[in-house]
Tab-separated table of C-alpha atoms and ligand atoms in Angstrom:
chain	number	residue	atom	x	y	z
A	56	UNK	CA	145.973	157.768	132.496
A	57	UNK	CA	146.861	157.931	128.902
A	58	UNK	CA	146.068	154.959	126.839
A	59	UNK	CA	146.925	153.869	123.394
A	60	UNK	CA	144.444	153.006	120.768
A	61	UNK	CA	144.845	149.346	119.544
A	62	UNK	CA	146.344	149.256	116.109
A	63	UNK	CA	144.253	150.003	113.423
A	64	UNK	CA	141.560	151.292	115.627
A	65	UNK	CA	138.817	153.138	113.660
A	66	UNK	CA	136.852	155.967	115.643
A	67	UNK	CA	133.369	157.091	115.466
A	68	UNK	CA	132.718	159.295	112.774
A	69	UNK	CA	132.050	162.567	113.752
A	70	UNK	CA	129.816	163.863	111.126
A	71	UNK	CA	126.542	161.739	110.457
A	72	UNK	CA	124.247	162.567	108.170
A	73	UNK	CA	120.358	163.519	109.152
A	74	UNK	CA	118.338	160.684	108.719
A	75	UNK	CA	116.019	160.727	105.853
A	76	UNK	CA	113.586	158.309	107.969
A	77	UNK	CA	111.994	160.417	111.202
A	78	UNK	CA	111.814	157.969	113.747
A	79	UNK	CA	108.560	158.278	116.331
A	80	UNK	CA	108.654	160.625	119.006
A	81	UNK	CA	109.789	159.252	122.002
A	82	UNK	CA	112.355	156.574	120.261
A	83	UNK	CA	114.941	154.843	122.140
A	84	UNK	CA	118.471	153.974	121.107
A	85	UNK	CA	118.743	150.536	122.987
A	86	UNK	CA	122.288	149.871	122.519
A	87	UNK	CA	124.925	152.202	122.605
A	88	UNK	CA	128.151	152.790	125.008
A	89	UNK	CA	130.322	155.251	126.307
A	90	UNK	CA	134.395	155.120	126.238
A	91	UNK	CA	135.597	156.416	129.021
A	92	UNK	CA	137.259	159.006	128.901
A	93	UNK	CA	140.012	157.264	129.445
A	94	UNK	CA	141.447	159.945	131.434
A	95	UNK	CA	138.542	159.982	134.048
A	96	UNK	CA	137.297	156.580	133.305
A	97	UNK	CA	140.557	154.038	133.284
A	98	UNK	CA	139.919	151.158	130.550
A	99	UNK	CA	140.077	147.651	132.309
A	100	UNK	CA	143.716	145.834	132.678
A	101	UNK	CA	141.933	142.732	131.109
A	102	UNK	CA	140.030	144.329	128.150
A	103	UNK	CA	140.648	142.941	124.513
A	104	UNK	CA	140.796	146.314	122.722
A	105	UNK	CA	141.693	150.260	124.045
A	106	UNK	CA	139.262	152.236	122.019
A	107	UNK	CA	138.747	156.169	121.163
A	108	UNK	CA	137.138	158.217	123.931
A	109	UNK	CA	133.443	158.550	123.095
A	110	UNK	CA	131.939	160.448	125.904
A	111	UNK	CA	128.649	160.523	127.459
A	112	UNK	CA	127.950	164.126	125.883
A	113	UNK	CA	129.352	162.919	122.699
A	114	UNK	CA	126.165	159.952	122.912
A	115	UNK	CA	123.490	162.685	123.728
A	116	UNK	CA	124.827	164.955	121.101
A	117	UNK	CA	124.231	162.035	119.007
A	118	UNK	CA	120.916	161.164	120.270
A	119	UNK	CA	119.881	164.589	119.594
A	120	UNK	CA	121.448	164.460	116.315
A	121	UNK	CA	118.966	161.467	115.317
A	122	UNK	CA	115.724	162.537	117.038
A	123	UNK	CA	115.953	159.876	119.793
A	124	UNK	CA	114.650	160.379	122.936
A	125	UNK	CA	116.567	157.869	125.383
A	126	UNK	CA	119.151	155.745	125.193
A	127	UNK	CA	120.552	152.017	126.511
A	128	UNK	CA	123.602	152.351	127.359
A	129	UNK	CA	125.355	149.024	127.594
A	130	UNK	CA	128.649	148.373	129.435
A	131	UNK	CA	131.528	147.610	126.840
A	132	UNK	CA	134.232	144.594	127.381
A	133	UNK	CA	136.915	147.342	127.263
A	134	UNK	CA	135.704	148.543	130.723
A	135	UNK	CA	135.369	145.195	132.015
A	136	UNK	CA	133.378	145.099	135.150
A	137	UNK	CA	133.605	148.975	136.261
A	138	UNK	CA	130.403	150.441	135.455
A	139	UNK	CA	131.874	153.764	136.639
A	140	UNK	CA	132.050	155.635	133.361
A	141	UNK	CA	128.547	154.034	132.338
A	142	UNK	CA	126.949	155.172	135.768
A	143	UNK	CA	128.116	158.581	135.507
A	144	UNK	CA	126.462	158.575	131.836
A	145	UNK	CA	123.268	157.566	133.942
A	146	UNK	CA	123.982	159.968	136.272
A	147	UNK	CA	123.841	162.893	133.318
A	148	UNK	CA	121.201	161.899	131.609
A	149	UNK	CA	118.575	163.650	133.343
A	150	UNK	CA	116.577	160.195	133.442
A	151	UNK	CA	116.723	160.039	129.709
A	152	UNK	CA	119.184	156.688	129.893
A	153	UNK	CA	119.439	153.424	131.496
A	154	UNK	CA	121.586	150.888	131.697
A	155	UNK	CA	123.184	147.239	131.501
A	156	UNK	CA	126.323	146.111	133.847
A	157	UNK	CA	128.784	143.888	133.916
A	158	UNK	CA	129.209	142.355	137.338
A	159	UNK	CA	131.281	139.502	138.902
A	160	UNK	CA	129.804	137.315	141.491
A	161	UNK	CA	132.039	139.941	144.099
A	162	UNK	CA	129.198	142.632	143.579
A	163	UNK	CA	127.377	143.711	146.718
A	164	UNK	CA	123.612	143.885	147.484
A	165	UNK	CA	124.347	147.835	148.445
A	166	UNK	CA	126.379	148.344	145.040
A	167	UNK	CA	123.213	146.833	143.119
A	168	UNK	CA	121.047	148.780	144.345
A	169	UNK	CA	123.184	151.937	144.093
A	170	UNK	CA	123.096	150.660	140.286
A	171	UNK	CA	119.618	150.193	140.647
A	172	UNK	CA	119.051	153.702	141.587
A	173	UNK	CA	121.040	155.257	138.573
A	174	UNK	CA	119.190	153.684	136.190
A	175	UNK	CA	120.673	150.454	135.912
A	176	UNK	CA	118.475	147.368	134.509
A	177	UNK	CA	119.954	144.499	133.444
A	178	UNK	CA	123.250	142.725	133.273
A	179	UNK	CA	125.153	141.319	130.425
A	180	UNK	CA	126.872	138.465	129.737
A	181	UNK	CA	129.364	138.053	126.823
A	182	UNK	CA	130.329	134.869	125.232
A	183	UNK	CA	131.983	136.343	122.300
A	184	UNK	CA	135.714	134.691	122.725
A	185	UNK	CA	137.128	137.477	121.422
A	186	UNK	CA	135.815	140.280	123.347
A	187	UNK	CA	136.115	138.347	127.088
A	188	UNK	CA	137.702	135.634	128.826
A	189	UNK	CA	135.425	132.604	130.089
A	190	UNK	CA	133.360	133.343	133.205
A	191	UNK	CA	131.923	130.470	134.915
A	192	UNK	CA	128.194	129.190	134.267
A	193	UNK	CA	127.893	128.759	137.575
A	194	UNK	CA	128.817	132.559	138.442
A	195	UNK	CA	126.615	134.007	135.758
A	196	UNK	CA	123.218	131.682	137.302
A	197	UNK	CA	124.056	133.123	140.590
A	198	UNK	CA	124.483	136.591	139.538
A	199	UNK	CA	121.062	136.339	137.450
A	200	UNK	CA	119.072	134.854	140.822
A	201	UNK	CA	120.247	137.877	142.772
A	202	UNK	CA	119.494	140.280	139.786
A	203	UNK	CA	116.171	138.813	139.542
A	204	UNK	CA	114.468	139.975	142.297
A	205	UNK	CA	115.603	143.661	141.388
A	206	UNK	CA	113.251	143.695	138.130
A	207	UNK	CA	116.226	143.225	136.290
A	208	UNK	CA	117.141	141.481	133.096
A	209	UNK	CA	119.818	139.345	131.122
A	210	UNK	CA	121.223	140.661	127.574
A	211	UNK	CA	123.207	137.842	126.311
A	212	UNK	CA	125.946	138.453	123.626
A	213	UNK	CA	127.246	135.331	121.551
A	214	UNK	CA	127.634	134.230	118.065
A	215	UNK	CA	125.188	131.777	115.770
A	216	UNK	CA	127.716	129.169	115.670
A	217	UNK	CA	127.760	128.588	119.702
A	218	UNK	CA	123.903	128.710	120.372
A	219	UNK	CA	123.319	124.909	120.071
A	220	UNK	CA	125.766	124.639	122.987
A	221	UNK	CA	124.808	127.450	125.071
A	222	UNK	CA	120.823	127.031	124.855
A	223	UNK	CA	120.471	125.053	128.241
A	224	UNK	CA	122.115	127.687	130.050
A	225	UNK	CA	119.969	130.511	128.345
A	226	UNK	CA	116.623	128.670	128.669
A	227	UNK	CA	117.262	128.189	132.236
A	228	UNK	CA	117.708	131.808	132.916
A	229	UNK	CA	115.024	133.010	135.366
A	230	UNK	CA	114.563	136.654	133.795
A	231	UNK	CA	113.497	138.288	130.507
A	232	UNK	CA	116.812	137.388	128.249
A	233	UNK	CA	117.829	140.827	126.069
A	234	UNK	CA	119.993	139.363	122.799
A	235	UNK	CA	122.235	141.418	121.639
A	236	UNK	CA	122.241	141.635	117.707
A	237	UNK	CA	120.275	138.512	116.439
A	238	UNK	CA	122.582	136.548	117.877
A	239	UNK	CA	125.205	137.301	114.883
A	240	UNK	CA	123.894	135.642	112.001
A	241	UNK	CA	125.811	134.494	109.226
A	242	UNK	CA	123.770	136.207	106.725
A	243	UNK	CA	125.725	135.056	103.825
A	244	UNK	CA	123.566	131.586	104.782
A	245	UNK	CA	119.887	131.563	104.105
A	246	UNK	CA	117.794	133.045	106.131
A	247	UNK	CA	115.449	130.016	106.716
A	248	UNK	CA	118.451	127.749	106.597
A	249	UNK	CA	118.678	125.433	110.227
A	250	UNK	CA	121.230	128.073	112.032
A	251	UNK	CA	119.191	131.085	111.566
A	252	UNK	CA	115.441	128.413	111.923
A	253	UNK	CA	117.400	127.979	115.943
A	254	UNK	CA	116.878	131.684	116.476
A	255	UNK	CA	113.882	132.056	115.478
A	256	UNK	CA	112.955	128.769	117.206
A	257	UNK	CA	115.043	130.260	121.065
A	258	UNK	CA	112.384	133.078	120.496
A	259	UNK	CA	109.159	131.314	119.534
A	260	UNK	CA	110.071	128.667	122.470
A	261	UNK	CA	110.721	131.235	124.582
A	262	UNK	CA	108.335	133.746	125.684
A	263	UNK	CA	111.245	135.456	127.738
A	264	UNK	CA	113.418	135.448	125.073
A	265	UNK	CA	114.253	139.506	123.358
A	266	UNK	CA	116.226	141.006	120.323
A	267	UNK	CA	117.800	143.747	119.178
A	268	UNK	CA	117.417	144.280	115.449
A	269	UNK	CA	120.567	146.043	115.696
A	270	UNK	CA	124.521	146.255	113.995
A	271	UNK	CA	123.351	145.550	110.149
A	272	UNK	CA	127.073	147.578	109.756
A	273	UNK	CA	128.705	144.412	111.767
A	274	UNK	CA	126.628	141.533	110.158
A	275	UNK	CA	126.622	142.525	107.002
A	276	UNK	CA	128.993	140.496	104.275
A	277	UNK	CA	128.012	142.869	101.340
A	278	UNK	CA	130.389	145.313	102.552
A	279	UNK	CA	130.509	148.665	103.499
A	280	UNK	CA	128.745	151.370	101.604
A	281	UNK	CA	130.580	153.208	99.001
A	282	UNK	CA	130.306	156.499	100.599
A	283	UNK	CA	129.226	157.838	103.937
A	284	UNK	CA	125.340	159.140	103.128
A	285	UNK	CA	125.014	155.802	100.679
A	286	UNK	CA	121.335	155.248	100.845
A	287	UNK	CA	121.211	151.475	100.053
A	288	UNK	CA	124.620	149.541	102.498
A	289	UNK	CA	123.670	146.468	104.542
A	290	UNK	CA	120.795	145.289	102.330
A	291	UNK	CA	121.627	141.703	102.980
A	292	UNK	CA	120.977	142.336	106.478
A	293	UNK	CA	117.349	143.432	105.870
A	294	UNK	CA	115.904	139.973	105.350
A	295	UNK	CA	117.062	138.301	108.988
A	296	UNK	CA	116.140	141.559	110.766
A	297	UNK	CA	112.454	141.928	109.067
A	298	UNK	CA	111.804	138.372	109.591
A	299	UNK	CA	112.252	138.522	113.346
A	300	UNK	CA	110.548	142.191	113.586
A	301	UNK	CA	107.453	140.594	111.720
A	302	UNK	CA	107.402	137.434	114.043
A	303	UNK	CA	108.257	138.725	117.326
A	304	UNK	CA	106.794	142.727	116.722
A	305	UNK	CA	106.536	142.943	120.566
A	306	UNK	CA	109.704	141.628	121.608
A	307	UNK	CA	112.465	143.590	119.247
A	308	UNK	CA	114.703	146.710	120.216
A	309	UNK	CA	117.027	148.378	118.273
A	310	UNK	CA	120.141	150.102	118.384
A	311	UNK	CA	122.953	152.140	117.203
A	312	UNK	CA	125.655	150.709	118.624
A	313	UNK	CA	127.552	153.686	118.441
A	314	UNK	CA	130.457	153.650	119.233
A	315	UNK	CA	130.820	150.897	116.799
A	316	UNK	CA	133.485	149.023	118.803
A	317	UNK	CA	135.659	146.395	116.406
A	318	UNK	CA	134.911	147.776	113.368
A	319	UNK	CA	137.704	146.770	111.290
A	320	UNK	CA	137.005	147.892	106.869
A	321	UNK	CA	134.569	150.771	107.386
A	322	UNK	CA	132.613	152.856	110.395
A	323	UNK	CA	129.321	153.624	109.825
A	324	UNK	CA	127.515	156.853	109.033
A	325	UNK	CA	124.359	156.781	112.081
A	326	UNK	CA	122.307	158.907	110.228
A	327	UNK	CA	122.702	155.896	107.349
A	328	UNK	CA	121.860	153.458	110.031
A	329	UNK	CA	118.476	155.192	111.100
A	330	UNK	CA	117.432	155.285	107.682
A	331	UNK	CA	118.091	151.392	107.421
A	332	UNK	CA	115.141	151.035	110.124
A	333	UNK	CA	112.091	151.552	107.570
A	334	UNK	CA	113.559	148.238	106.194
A	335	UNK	CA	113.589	145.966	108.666
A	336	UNK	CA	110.203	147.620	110.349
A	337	UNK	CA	107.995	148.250	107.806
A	338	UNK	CA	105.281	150.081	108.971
A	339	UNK	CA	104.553	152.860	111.187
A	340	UNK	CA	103.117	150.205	113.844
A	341	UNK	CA	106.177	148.203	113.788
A	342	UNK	CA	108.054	151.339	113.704
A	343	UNK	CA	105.968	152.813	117.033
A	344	UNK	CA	106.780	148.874	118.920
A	345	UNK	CA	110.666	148.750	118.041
A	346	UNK	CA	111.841	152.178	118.725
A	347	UNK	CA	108.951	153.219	121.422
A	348	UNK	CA	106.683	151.080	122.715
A	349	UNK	CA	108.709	147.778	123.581
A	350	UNK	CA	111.906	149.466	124.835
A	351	UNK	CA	109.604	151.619	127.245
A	352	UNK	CA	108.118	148.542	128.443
A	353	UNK	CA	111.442	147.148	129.246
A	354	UNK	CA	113.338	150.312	130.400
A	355	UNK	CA	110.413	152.714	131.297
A	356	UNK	CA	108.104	150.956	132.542
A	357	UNK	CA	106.668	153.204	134.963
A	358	UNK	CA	106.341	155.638	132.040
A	359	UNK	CA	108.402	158.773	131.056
A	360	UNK	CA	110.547	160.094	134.039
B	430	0GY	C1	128.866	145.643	120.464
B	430	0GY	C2	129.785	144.716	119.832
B	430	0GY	C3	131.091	144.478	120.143
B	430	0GY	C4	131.775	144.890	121.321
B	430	0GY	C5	131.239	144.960	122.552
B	430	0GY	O1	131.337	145.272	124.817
B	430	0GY	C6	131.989	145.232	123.787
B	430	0GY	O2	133.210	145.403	123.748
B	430	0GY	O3	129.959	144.769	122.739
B	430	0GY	C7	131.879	143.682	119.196
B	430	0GY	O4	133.102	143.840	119.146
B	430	0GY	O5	131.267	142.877	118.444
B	430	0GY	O6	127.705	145.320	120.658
B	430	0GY	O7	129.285	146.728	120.808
Protein backbone atom coordinates (compact mmCIF):
# COMPACT_ATOMS: atom_id res chain seq x y z
CA UNK A 1 0.00 0.00 0.00
CA UNK A 2 1.30 3.41 -0.64
CA UNK A 3 0.86 5.92 2.05
CA UNK A 4 1.30 9.59 2.29
CA UNK A 5 3.49 11.30 4.75
CA UNK A 6 1.48 13.72 7.03
CA UNK A 7 2.19 17.29 6.12
CA UNK A 8 5.20 18.66 7.19
CA UNK A 9 6.58 15.36 8.18
CA UNK A 10 10.35 15.51 8.94
CA UNK A 11 12.38 12.15 8.34
CA UNK A 12 15.27 10.71 10.08
CA UNK A 13 18.37 12.11 9.11
CA UNK A 14 20.40 9.94 7.30
CA UNK A 15 23.82 11.03 8.10
CA UNK A 16 24.73 11.16 11.95
CA UNK A 17 27.73 12.09 13.10
CA UNK A 18 30.19 9.54 15.22
CA UNK A 19 29.78 10.14 18.65
CA UNK A 20 32.57 11.83 20.39
CA UNK A 21 31.44 9.91 23.75
CA UNK A 22 32.19 5.82 23.34
CA UNK A 23 29.50 4.33 25.09
CA UNK A 24 30.40 0.82 27.14
CA UNK A 25 30.56 -2.26 25.37
CA UNK A 26 27.56 -4.03 25.41
CA UNK A 27 25.15 -0.72 25.46
CA UNK A 28 21.59 -0.89 24.74
CA UNK A 29 19.43 1.54 22.82
CA UNK A 30 16.15 1.12 24.94
CA UNK A 31 13.83 3.00 22.86
CA UNK A 32 13.72 3.09 19.34
CA UNK A 33 11.02 1.92 16.53
CA UNK A 34 10.68 0.74 13.23
CA UNK A 35 8.21 2.28 10.38
CA UNK A 36 6.98 -0.16 8.53
CA UNK A 37 7.72 -0.33 5.54
CA UNK A 38 4.70 0.74 4.74
CA UNK A 39 4.61 -1.38 1.79
CA UNK A 40 5.11 -4.70 3.79
CA UNK A 41 4.02 -3.37 7.06
CA UNK A 42 0.45 -1.37 6.46
CA UNK A 43 0.29 1.75 9.00
CA UNK A 44 -2.90 1.42 11.26
CA UNK A 45 -6.42 2.97 9.88
CA UNK A 46 -6.60 4.74 13.36
CA UNK A 47 -3.01 6.14 13.71
CA UNK A 48 -2.52 10.00 14.34
CA UNK A 49 0.42 10.51 11.95
CA UNK A 50 1.79 8.37 8.54
CA UNK A 51 5.48 8.64 8.99
CA UNK A 52 8.73 7.91 6.67
CA UNK A 53 9.67 4.25 6.33
CA UNK A 54 12.49 3.57 8.79
CA UNK A 55 13.26 -0.05 8.48
CA UNK A 56 14.52 -2.59 10.75
CA UNK A 57 18.01 -2.64 8.81
CA UNK A 58 17.93 1.04 8.73
CA UNK A 59 17.82 0.71 13.08
CA UNK A 60 20.78 -1.85 13.09
CA UNK A 61 22.70 0.17 10.64
CA UNK A 62 22.19 2.76 13.15
CA UNK A 63 22.99 0.77 16.11
CA UNK A 64 26.14 -0.13 14.51
CA UNK A 65 26.70 3.34 13.57
CA UNK A 66 26.73 4.33 17.46
CA UNK A 67 28.53 1.33 19.01
CA UNK A 68 25.35 -0.13 20.60
CA UNK A 69 24.94 -3.51 21.09
CA UNK A 70 21.01 -4.16 21.37
CA UNK A 71 18.19 -2.38 20.98
CA UNK A 72 14.33 -1.81 22.51
CA UNK A 73 12.32 -1.59 20.05
CA UNK A 74 9.02 -0.09 21.08
CA UNK A 75 5.75 -0.33 19.09
CA UNK A 76 4.79 3.21 17.62
CA UNK A 77 0.98 4.68 17.74
CA UNK A 78 1.21 4.83 13.91
CA UNK A 79 1.04 0.97 13.85
CA UNK A 80 -1.54 0.82 16.36
CA UNK A 81 -1.92 -2.59 17.77
CA UNK A 82 -0.10 -4.76 14.89
CA UNK A 83 3.14 -5.66 16.21
CA UNK A 84 3.83 -7.28 12.82
CA UNK A 85 6.51 -4.96 11.50
CA UNK A 86 8.06 -4.77 15.16
CA UNK A 87 8.09 -8.71 15.43
CA UNK A 88 9.72 -9.19 12.24
CA UNK A 89 12.46 -6.56 13.54
CA UNK A 90 12.70 -9.19 16.48
CA UNK A 91 12.70 -11.78 14.24
CA UNK A 92 16.09 -10.20 12.41
CA UNK A 93 17.84 -9.30 15.05
CA UNK A 94 19.70 -12.32 15.68
CA UNK A 95 18.62 -11.98 19.51
CA UNK A 96 20.23 -8.60 19.63
CA UNK A 97 16.52 -6.80 20.16
CA UNK A 98 13.50 -7.04 22.19
CA UNK A 99 10.49 -5.62 22.38
CA UNK A 100 7.29 -3.69 23.76
CA UNK A 101 3.56 -4.27 22.20
CA UNK A 102 0.63 -2.73 21.96
CA UNK A 103 -2.25 -5.08 22.61
CA UNK A 104 -6.07 -4.78 23.04
CA UNK A 105 -7.85 -6.85 25.54
CA UNK A 106 -8.74 -9.21 22.03
CA UNK A 107 -5.07 -10.64 22.24
CA UNK A 108 -4.80 -14.39 22.71
CA UNK A 109 -2.81 -16.44 25.28
CA UNK A 110 -1.17 -18.32 21.99
CA UNK A 111 -0.42 -14.79 20.28
CA UNK A 112 1.42 -13.73 23.67
CA UNK A 113 3.37 -16.20 23.85
CA UNK A 114 4.25 -16.27 20.13
CA UNK A 115 5.31 -12.54 21.19
CA UNK A 116 6.91 -13.93 24.01
CA UNK A 117 9.06 -16.11 21.97
CA UNK A 118 10.32 -13.28 19.55
CA UNK A 119 11.56 -11.32 22.04
CA UNK A 120 8.73 -9.50 23.21
CA UNK A 121 8.73 -8.03 26.98
CA UNK A 122 6.51 -5.63 27.93
CA UNK A 123 3.49 -3.73 26.78
CA UNK A 124 2.82 -0.11 26.46
CA UNK A 125 0.29 2.04 27.22
CA UNK A 126 -0.05 5.61 25.79
CA UNK A 127 -1.91 8.39 27.35
CA UNK A 128 -0.54 11.06 25.22
CA UNK A 129 -4.03 12.54 23.66
CA UNK A 130 -2.45 13.26 20.75
CA UNK A 131 -0.79 10.19 19.70
CA UNK A 132 -4.02 7.66 20.71
CA UNK A 133 -7.54 7.58 21.39
CA UNK A 134 -8.74 6.67 25.09
CA UNK A 135 -8.53 2.97 25.97
CA UNK A 136 -10.35 1.91 28.94
CA UNK A 137 -8.64 1.59 32.54
CA UNK A 138 -10.33 -1.27 32.95
CA UNK A 139 -8.85 -2.96 29.63
CA UNK A 140 -5.32 -1.86 30.30
CA UNK A 141 -5.53 -3.64 34.32
CA UNK A 142 -6.68 -6.70 32.61
CA UNK A 143 -4.20 -6.77 29.94
CA UNK A 144 -1.32 -6.06 32.65
CA UNK A 145 -2.71 -9.23 35.01
CA UNK A 146 -2.40 -11.52 32.01
CA UNK A 147 1.02 -9.96 30.98
CA UNK A 148 2.18 -10.43 34.40
CA UNK A 149 2.62 -13.83 34.74
CA UNK A 150 4.75 -13.84 31.40
CA UNK A 151 7.74 -11.83 33.18
CA UNK A 152 6.55 -9.01 31.41
CA UNK A 153 6.42 -5.32 32.05
CA UNK A 154 4.40 -1.95 31.66
CA UNK A 155 6.11 1.23 29.84
CA UNK A 156 3.72 3.96 30.40
CA UNK A 157 3.78 7.07 28.08
CA UNK A 158 1.99 10.38 29.37
CA UNK A 159 2.73 13.93 29.95
CA UNK A 160 3.71 15.89 33.48
CA UNK A 161 0.58 17.72 33.47
CA UNK A 162 -1.76 14.40 33.71
CA UNK A 163 0.29 12.41 36.39
CA UNK A 164 -1.66 13.72 39.45
CA UNK A 165 -4.69 12.11 37.78
CA UNK A 166 -3.32 9.03 36.47
CA UNK A 167 -1.11 7.95 39.64
CA UNK A 168 -3.80 5.51 41.16
CA UNK A 169 -3.95 3.64 38.10
CA UNK A 170 -0.04 3.45 37.74
CA UNK A 171 0.61 2.59 41.42
CA UNK A 172 -1.79 -0.15 41.18
CA UNK A 173 -0.06 -1.78 38.34
CA UNK A 174 1.14 -5.27 39.37
CA UNK A 175 4.51 -5.25 37.23
CA UNK A 176 7.78 -3.29 36.97
CA UNK A 177 6.31 0.16 35.27
CA UNK A 178 8.97 1.29 32.22
CA UNK A 179 8.31 5.40 31.77
CA UNK A 180 8.85 6.53 28.77
CA UNK A 181 10.88 9.91 28.74
CA UNK A 182 10.65 11.36 32.35
CA UNK A 183 7.32 11.55 32.00
CA UNK A 184 7.68 14.85 29.68
CA UNK A 185 8.78 17.46 31.86
CA UNK A 186 8.24 20.95 31.36
CA UNK A 187 11.76 21.86 31.72
CA UNK A 188 11.25 25.46 31.19
CA UNK A 189 9.84 25.01 35.12
CA UNK A 190 12.34 24.31 37.81
CA UNK A 191 13.57 21.31 38.24
CA UNK A 192 12.74 20.97 42.01
CA UNK A 193 9.55 22.88 41.41
CA UNK A 194 6.18 20.54 42.74
CA UNK A 195 5.49 18.99 39.02
CA UNK A 196 8.86 17.69 38.42
CA UNK A 197 9.21 16.93 42.96
CA UNK A 198 5.83 14.24 41.73
CA UNK A 199 8.27 12.37 39.52
CA UNK A 200 10.77 12.07 41.46
CA UNK A 201 8.38 11.31 44.35
CA UNK A 202 6.24 8.17 41.69
CA UNK A 203 9.91 6.81 41.68
CA UNK A 204 11.16 7.10 45.26
CA UNK A 205 7.50 5.72 46.34
CA UNK A 206 7.75 3.25 44.03
CA UNK A 207 10.25 0.62 43.98
CA UNK A 208 8.63 -0.72 40.64
CA UNK A 209 8.61 2.38 39.16
CA UNK A 210 11.55 2.84 35.80
CA UNK A 211 12.80 5.71 33.43
CA UNK A 212 14.17 6.36 30.44
CA UNK A 213 16.54 9.32 30.46
CA UNK A 214 15.68 9.63 26.96
CA UNK A 215 14.27 12.45 24.01
CA UNK A 216 16.37 15.63 25.46
CA UNK A 217 15.64 16.62 21.38
CA UNK A 218 11.67 16.48 22.33
CA UNK A 219 11.83 18.10 25.87
CA UNK A 220 13.99 20.54 25.28
CA UNK A 221 12.58 24.43 25.06
CA UNK A 222 16.10 25.88 24.22
CA UNK A 223 15.68 24.85 20.77
CA UNK A 224 17.31 22.96 18.34
CA UNK A 225 21.01 23.11 17.80
CA UNK A 226 22.35 25.43 15.28
CA UNK A 227 23.86 22.85 13.16
CA UNK A 228 23.76 19.10 12.91
CA UNK A 229 27.30 18.02 14.84
CA UNK A 230 26.53 21.15 17.46
CA UNK A 231 28.28 19.89 20.49
CA UNK A 232 26.31 21.78 23.21
CA UNK A 233 21.86 21.47 22.01
CA UNK A 234 19.47 20.36 24.76
CA UNK A 235 21.48 21.67 27.72
CA UNK A 236 18.37 22.58 29.58
CA UNK A 237 17.48 19.07 29.50
CA UNK A 238 20.64 17.97 31.38
CA UNK A 239 19.53 19.05 34.83
CA UNK A 240 16.01 16.82 35.04
CA UNK A 241 17.80 13.87 33.40
CA UNK A 242 21.05 13.94 35.86
CA UNK A 243 18.90 14.42 38.77
CA UNK A 244 16.93 11.24 38.23
CA UNK A 245 20.18 9.22 36.92
CA UNK A 246 21.90 10.29 40.31
CA UNK A 247 18.78 9.28 42.46
CA UNK A 248 17.52 6.28 40.85
CA UNK A 249 21.26 4.97 39.16
CA UNK A 250 19.70 1.44 39.08
CA UNK A 251 16.47 2.08 37.67
CA UNK A 252 17.22 4.47 34.39
CA UNK A 253 17.43 3.39 30.59
CA UNK A 254 18.05 5.36 27.82
CA UNK A 255 17.25 5.79 24.38
CA UNK A 256 17.45 7.15 20.97
CA UNK A 257 14.24 7.32 19.97
CA UNK A 258 15.11 7.17 16.55
CA UNK A 259 12.98 7.51 14.45
CA UNK A 260 12.16 10.68 16.17
CA UNK A 261 8.40 10.48 15.48
CA UNK A 262 6.57 14.21 15.80
CA UNK A 263 9.36 16.15 15.48
CA UNK A 264 8.05 19.29 14.22
CA UNK A 265 11.32 22.55 14.08
CA UNK A 266 14.37 20.29 13.83
CA UNK A 267 15.43 16.28 13.71
CA UNK A 268 18.16 15.37 15.58
CA UNK A 269 21.69 14.36 14.67
CA UNK A 270 22.06 10.60 16.90
CA UNK A 271 25.54 10.80 16.97
CA UNK A 272 24.76 14.46 18.86
CA UNK A 273 22.40 12.61 21.07
CA UNK A 274 25.02 9.91 22.28
CA UNK A 275 27.34 12.51 23.07
CA UNK A 276 24.57 14.25 25.30
CA UNK A 277 24.80 10.96 27.59
CA UNK A 278 28.18 11.96 29.51
CA UNK A 279 25.83 14.77 30.79
CA UNK A 280 23.17 13.36 32.26
CA UNK A 281 25.44 10.15 33.51
CA UNK A 282 28.38 11.39 34.75
CA UNK A 283 30.62 8.81 35.40
CA UNK A 284 31.77 5.70 33.94
CA UNK A 285 29.64 3.74 36.73
CA UNK A 286 26.56 5.53 35.91
CA UNK A 287 27.50 5.23 32.39
CA UNK A 288 28.09 1.09 32.77
CA UNK A 289 24.16 1.02 34.85
CA UNK A 290 22.19 3.20 32.16
CA UNK A 291 23.37 1.89 28.92
CA UNK A 292 24.46 -1.84 30.20
CA UNK A 293 23.81 -3.06 33.28
CA UNK A 294 20.07 -2.02 34.08
CA UNK A 295 18.64 -2.55 30.56
CA UNK A 296 20.24 -6.18 30.66
CA UNK A 297 18.57 -6.74 33.83
CA UNK A 298 15.31 -5.82 32.37
CA UNK A 299 15.66 -7.20 28.77
CA UNK A 300 18.52 -9.81 29.20
CA UNK A 301 18.16 -11.13 32.04
CA UNK A 302 19.30 -14.50 31.45
CA UNK A 303 22.47 -12.85 30.09
CA UNK A 304 23.73 -12.30 26.47
CA UNK A 305 21.86 -14.59 23.91
C1 LIG B 1 8.18 8.51 21.10
C2 LIG B 1 7.34 9.69 21.10
C3 LIG B 1 6.26 9.96 20.31
C4 LIG B 1 5.55 9.03 19.49
C5 LIG B 1 5.32 7.74 19.79
O1 LIG B 1 4.38 5.69 19.44
C6 LIG B 1 4.46 6.83 19.03
O2 LIG B 1 3.86 7.24 18.03
O3 LIG B 1 5.87 7.19 20.84
C7 LIG B 1 5.73 11.32 20.32
O4 LIG B 1 5.13 11.75 19.33
O5 LIG B 1 5.94 12.03 21.34
O6 LIG B 1 8.57 8.04 22.15
O7 LIG B 1 8.46 8.00 20.04
Amino acid sequence: MEFTKTPGWLDWYAGPSKPRFQVPPGSVDAHCHVFGPGHLFPFAPERKYTPCDASRDQLFALRDHLGFERNVIVQATCHGADNSALIDALRHSGGKAKGIVTVRRSVSDAQLREMHEAGVRGVRFNFVKRLVDFTPKDELLEIAARIAPLGWHVVIYFEAVDLPQLWDFFTALPTTVVVDHMGRPDVAKPVDGPEFELFVKFMRDHSNVWSKVSCPERLSVGGPPALYGERDAYRDVVPFARRIVETFPDRVLWGTDWPHPNLKNHMPDDGLLVDFIPHVAVTPALQRKLLVDNPMRLYWPEGKS
